[in-house]
Short mmCIF file of C-alpha atoms in Angstrom, two decimals:
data_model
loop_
_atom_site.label_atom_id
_atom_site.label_comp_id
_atom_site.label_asym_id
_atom_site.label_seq_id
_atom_site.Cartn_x
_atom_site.Cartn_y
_atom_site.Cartn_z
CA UNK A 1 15.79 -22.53 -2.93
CA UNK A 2 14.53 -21.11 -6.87
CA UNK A 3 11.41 -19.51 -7.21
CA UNK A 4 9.76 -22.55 -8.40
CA UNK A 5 10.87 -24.34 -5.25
CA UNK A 6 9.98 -21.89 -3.11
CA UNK A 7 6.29 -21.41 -4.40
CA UNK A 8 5.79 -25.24 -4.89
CA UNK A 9 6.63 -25.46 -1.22
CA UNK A 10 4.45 -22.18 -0.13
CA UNK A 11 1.61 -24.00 -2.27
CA UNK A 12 1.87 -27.39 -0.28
CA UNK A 13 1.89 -25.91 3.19
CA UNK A 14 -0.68 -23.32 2.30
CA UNK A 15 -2.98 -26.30 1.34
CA UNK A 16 -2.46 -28.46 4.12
CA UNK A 17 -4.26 -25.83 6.85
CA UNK A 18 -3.98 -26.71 10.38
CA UNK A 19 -1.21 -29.51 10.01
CA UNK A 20 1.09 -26.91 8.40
CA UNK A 21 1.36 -25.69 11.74
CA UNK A 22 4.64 -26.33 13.86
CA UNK A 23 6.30 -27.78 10.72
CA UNK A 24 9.96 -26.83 10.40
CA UNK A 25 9.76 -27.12 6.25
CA UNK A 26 7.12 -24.77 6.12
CA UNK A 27 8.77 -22.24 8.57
CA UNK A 28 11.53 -22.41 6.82
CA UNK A 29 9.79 -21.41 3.34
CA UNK A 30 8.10 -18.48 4.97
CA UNK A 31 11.38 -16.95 6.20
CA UNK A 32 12.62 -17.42 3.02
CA UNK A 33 9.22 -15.36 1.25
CA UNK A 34 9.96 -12.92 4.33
CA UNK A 35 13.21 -11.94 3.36
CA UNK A 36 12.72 -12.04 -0.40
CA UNK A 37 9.31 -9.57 0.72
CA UNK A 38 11.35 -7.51 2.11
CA UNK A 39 14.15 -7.18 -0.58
CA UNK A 40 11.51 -6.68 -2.82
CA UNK A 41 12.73 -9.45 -5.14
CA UNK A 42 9.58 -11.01 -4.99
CA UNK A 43 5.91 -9.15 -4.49
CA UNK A 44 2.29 -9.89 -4.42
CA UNK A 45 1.65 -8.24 -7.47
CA UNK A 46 3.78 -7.45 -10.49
CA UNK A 47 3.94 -5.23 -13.57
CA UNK A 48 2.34 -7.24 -16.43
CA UNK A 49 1.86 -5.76 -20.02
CA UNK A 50 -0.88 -8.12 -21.39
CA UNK A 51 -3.16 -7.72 -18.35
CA UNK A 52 -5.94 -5.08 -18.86
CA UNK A 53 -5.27 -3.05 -15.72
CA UNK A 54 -1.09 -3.44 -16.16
CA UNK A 55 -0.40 -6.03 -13.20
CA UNK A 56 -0.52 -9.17 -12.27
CA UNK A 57 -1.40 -10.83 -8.71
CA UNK A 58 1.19 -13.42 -7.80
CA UNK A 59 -1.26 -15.22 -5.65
CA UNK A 60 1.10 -17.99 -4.12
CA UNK A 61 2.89 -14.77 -2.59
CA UNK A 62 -0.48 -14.03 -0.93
CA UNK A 63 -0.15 -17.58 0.68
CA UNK A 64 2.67 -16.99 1.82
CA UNK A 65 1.95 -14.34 3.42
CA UNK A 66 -1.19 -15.48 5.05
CA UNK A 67 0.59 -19.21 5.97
CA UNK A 68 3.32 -17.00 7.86
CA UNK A 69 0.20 -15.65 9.81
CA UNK A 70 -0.82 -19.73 10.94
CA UNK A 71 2.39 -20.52 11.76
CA UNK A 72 2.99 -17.37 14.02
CA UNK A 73 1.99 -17.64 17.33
CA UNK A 74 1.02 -14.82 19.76
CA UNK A 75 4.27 -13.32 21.52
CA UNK A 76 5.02 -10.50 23.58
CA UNK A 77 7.49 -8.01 21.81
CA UNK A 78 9.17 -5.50 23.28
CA UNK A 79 10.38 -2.52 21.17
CA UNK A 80 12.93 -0.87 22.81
CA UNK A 81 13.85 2.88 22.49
CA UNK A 82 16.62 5.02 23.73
CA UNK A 83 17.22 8.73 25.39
CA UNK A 84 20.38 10.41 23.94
CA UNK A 85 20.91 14.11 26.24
CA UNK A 86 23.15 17.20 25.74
CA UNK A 87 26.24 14.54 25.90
CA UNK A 88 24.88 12.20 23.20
CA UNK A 89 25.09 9.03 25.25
CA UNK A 90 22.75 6.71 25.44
CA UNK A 91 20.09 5.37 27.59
CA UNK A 92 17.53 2.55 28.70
CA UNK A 93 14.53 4.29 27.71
CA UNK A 94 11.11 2.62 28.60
CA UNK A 95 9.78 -0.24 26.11
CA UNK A 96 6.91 0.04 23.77
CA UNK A 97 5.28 -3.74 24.35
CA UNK A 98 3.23 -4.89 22.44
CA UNK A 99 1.47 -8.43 20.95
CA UNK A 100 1.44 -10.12 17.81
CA UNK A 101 1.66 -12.65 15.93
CA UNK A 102 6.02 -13.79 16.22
CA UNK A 103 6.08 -14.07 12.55
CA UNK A 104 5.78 -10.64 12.19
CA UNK A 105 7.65 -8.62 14.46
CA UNK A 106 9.05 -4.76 13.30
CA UNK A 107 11.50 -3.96 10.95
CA UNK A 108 14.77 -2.19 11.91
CA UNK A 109 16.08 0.18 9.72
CA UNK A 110 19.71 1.65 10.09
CA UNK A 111 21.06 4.43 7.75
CA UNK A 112 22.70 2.09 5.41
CA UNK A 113 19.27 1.01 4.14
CA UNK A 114 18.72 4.80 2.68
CA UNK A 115 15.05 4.86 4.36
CA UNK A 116 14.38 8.15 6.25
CA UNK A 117 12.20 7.47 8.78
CA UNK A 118 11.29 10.21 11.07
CA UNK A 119 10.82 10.11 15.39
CA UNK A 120 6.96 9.87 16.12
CA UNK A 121 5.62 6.47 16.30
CA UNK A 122 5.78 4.88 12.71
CA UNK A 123 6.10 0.98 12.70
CA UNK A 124 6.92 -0.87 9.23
CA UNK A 125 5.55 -4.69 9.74
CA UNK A 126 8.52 -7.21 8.33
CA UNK A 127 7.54 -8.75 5.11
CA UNK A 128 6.90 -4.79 3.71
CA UNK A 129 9.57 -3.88 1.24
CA UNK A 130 10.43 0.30 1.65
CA UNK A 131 12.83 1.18 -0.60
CA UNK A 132 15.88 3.61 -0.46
CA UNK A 133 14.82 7.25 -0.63
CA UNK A 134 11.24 6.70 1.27
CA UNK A 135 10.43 9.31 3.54
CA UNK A 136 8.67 8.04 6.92
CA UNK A 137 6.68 10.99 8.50
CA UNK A 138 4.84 10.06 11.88
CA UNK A 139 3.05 8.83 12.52
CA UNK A 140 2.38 6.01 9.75
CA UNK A 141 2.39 2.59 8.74
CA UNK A 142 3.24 0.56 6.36
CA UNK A 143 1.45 -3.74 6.80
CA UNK A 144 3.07 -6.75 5.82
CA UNK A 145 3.18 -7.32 1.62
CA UNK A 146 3.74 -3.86 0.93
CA UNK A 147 6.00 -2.59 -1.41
CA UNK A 148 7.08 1.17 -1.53
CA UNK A 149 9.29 2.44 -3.94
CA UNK A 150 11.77 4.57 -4.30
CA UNK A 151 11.24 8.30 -3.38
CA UNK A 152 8.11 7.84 -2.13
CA UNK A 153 7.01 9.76 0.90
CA UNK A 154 4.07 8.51 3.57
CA UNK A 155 3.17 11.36 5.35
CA UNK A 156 1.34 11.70 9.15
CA UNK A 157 -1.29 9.13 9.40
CA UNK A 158 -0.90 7.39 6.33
CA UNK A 159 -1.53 3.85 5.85
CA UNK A 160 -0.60 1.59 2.86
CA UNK A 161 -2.30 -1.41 3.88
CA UNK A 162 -1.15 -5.18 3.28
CA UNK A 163 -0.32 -5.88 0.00
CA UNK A 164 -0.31 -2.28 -1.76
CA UNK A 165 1.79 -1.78 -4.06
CA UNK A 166 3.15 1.93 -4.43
CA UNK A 167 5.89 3.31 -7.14
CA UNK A 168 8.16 5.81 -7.60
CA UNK A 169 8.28 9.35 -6.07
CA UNK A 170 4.44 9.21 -4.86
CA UNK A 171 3.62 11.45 -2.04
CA UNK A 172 0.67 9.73 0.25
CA UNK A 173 -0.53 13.11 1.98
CA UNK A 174 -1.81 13.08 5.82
CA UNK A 175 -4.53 10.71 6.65
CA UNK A 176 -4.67 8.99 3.04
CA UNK A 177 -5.20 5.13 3.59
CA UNK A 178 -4.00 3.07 0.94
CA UNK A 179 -6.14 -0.32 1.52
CA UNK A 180 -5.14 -4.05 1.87
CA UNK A 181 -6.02 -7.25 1.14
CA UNK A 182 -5.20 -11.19 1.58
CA UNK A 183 -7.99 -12.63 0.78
CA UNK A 184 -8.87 -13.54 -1.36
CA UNK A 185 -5.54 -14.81 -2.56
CA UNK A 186 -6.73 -13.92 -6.25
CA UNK A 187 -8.07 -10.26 -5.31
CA UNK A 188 -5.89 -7.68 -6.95
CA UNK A 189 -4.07 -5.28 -4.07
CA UNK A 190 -4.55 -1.40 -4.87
CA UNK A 191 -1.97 -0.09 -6.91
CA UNK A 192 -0.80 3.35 -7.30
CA UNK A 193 1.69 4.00 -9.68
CA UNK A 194 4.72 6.48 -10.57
CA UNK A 195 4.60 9.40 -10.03
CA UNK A 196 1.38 9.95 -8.04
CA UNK A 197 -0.38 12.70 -5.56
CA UNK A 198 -2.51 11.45 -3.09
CA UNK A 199 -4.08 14.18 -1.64
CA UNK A 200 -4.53 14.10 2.27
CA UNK A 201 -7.57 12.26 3.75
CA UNK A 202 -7.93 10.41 0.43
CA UNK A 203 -9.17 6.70 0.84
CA UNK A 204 -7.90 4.23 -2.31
CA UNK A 205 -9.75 0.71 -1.80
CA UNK A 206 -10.68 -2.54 -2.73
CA UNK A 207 -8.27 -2.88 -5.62
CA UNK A 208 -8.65 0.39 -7.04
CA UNK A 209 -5.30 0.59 -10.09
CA UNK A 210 -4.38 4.70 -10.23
CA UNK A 211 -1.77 5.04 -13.28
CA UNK A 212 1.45 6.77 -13.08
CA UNK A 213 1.58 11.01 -12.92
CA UNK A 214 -2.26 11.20 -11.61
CA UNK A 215 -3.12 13.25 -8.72
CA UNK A 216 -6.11 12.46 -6.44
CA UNK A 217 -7.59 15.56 -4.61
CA UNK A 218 -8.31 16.21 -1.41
CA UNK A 219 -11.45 14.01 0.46
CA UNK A 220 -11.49 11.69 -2.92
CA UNK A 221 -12.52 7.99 -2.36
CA UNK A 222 -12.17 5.00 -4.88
CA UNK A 223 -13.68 1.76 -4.55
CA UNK A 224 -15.37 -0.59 -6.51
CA UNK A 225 -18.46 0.91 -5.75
CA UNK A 226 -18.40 4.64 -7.04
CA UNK A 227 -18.20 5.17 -10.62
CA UNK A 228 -15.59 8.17 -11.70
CA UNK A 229 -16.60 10.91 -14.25
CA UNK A 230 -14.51 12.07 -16.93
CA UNK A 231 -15.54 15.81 -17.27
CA UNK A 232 -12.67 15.94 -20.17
CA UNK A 233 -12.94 13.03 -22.28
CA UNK A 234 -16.95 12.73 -21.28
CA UNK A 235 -16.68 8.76 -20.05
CA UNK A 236 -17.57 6.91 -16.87
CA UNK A 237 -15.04 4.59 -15.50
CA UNK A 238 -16.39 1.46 -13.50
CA UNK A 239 -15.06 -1.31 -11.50
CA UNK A 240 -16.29 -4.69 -13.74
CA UNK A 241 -16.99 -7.83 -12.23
CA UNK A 242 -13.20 -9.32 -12.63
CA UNK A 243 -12.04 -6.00 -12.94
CA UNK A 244 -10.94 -3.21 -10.36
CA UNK A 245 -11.58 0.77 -10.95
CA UNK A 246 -9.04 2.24 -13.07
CA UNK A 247 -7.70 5.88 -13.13
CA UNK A 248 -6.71 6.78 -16.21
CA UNK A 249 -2.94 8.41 -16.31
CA UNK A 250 -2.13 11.54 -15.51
CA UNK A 251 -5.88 12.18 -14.37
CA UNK A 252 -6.54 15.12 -11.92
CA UNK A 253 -9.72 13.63 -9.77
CA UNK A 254 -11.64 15.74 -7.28
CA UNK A 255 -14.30 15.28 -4.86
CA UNK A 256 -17.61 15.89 -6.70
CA UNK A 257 -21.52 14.75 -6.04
CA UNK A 258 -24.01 13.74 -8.61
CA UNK A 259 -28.03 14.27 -8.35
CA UNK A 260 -30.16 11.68 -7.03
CA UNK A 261 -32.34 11.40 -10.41
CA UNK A 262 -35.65 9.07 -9.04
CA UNK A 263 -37.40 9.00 -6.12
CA UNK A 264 -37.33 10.23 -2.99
CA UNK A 265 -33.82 11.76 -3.92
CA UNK A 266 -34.81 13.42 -6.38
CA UNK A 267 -37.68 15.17 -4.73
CA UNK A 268 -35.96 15.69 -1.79
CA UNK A 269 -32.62 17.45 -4.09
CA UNK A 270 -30.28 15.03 -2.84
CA UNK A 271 -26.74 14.86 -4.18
CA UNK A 272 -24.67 11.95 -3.59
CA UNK A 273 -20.69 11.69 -3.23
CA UNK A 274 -18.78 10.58 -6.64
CA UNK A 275 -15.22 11.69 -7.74
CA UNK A 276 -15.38 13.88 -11.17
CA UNK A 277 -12.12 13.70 -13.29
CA UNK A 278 -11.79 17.24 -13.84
CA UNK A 279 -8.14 17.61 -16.18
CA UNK A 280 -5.30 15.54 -16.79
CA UNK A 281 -1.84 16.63 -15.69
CA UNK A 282 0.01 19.56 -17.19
CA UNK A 283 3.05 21.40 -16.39
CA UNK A 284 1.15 23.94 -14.13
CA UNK A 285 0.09 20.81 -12.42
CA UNK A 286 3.41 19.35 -12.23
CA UNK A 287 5.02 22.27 -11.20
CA UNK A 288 3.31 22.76 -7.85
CA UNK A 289 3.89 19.11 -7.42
CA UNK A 290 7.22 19.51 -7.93
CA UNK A 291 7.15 21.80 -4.72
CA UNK A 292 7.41 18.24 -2.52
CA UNK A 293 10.39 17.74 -3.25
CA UNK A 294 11.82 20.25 -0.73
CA UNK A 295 10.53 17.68 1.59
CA UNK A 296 12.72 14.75 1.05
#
């Protein structure tokens, strides 16, 4: 099946709602998106040079994606695990059960696929592409529509929700949540590009594009809501109506408040959360980042 096939089809079934359902066509298309998902030949959002933020959403992926969730059915599915002892053979270990839709069960990894992914209680959904090189710490996970490049490590508690799209050598730090979305089909996914820190307990939302080589601090949240300071180049980046919030490259971003100006904030001497660009990345910077590397 082309790409043209396969997204006319997607397209037709998507449409058709409820009478999609238990048709072996459209089953058939969605285990064909699956797989392609997973071998990251296709994506629900691409690289694009004319658009303003640098990518483009590929919204017949995202329904795919979502008609693989009506055609699934609720199943349960067993993971099982193994005990290897002092004379490396192995054992029946107890099953992890659980239930979900069976359109989505767990990917299996084996060491041919290059992704390291550490004992703890990680789960990849299928329809995530991980790429060789990705580090797995536990535990984390990692939703259907994904796509992690290579050399990326997801530390302890991560989450890069459905959708996200991460590049090259990024290190998500413990407890940083990368966030999803489906729907709508035309919403942009966040993006976070080459080369890029996440700092641990960081929250990246609703869209939110971070450019390659920047490094978010510690505590910083982006959404659509919070505008970012520029301390260095002295402007305020914004989410726009059609638009999501942009960080510019190589940005350093912290956690910073700005006074309440009016009202009972200001008489009161409230301060209220905002992330304050504070420099852009140098080779000081780059050399402590450079310090992860020990880690893959």
């Amino acid at each position: 099946m082309t790409v043209s096939e396969l997204q006319t089809t997607i397209e037709l079934h998507f449409a058709a709602g409820p009478a999609a359902i238990g048709s072996p066509d459209a089953m058939t298309a969605f285990l064909a998106l699956r797989a392609a998902l997973e071998s990251g030949e296709h994506r629900s959002a691409s690289p694009d040079p004319a658009s303003p933020t640098g990518w483009r959403v590929n919204a017949w992926v995202k329904q795919g994606i979502l008609l693989g969730f009506r055609l699934g059915s609720l199943k349960d599915m067993p993971a099982p695990g193994r005990y290897f002892f002092e004379t490396g053979v192995p054992l029946p270990a107890p099953v992890l059960s659980y239930v979900d839709k069976d359109t989505y069960p767990v990917r299996h990894f084996s060491a041919a696929d290059g992704v390291r992914i550490v004992p703890g209680g990680s789960s990849i959904r299928a329809g995530a592409y991980v790429a060789r090189g990705v580090v797995c710490m536990p535990p984390m996970y990692i939703n259907a529509g994904a796509y992690v490049d290579e050399g990326t490590m997801v530390d302890s508690h991560a989450l890069v929700g459905s959708c996200a799209q991460i590049g090259k050598r990024v290190h998500l730090s413990a407890a940083a949540q990368i966030g999803g979305v489906l729907e709508p089909i035309n919403a942009s996914p966040v993006v976070i590009e080459d080369d890029v820190l996440v700092g641990g307990n960081c929250g990246v939302y609703e869209g939110t594009v971070v450019k390659k080589q920047a490094v978010l601090g510690t505590g910083t949240i982006l959404n659509r809501s919070t505008p970012v300071y520029d301390l260095v180049r002295g402007e305020v980046y914004r989410a726009g109506d059609d638009q999501p919030l942009v960080i510019p490259v190589g940005a350093v971003v912290i956690a910073g408040s700005r006074a309440v100006t009016s009202g009972h904030g200001k008489d009161w001497g409230i301060s209220i959360y905002t992330p304050v660009i504070v420099k852009y990345r140098d080779e000081k910077t780059g050399a402590r980042i450079q310090l992860e590397d020990l880690l893959r």
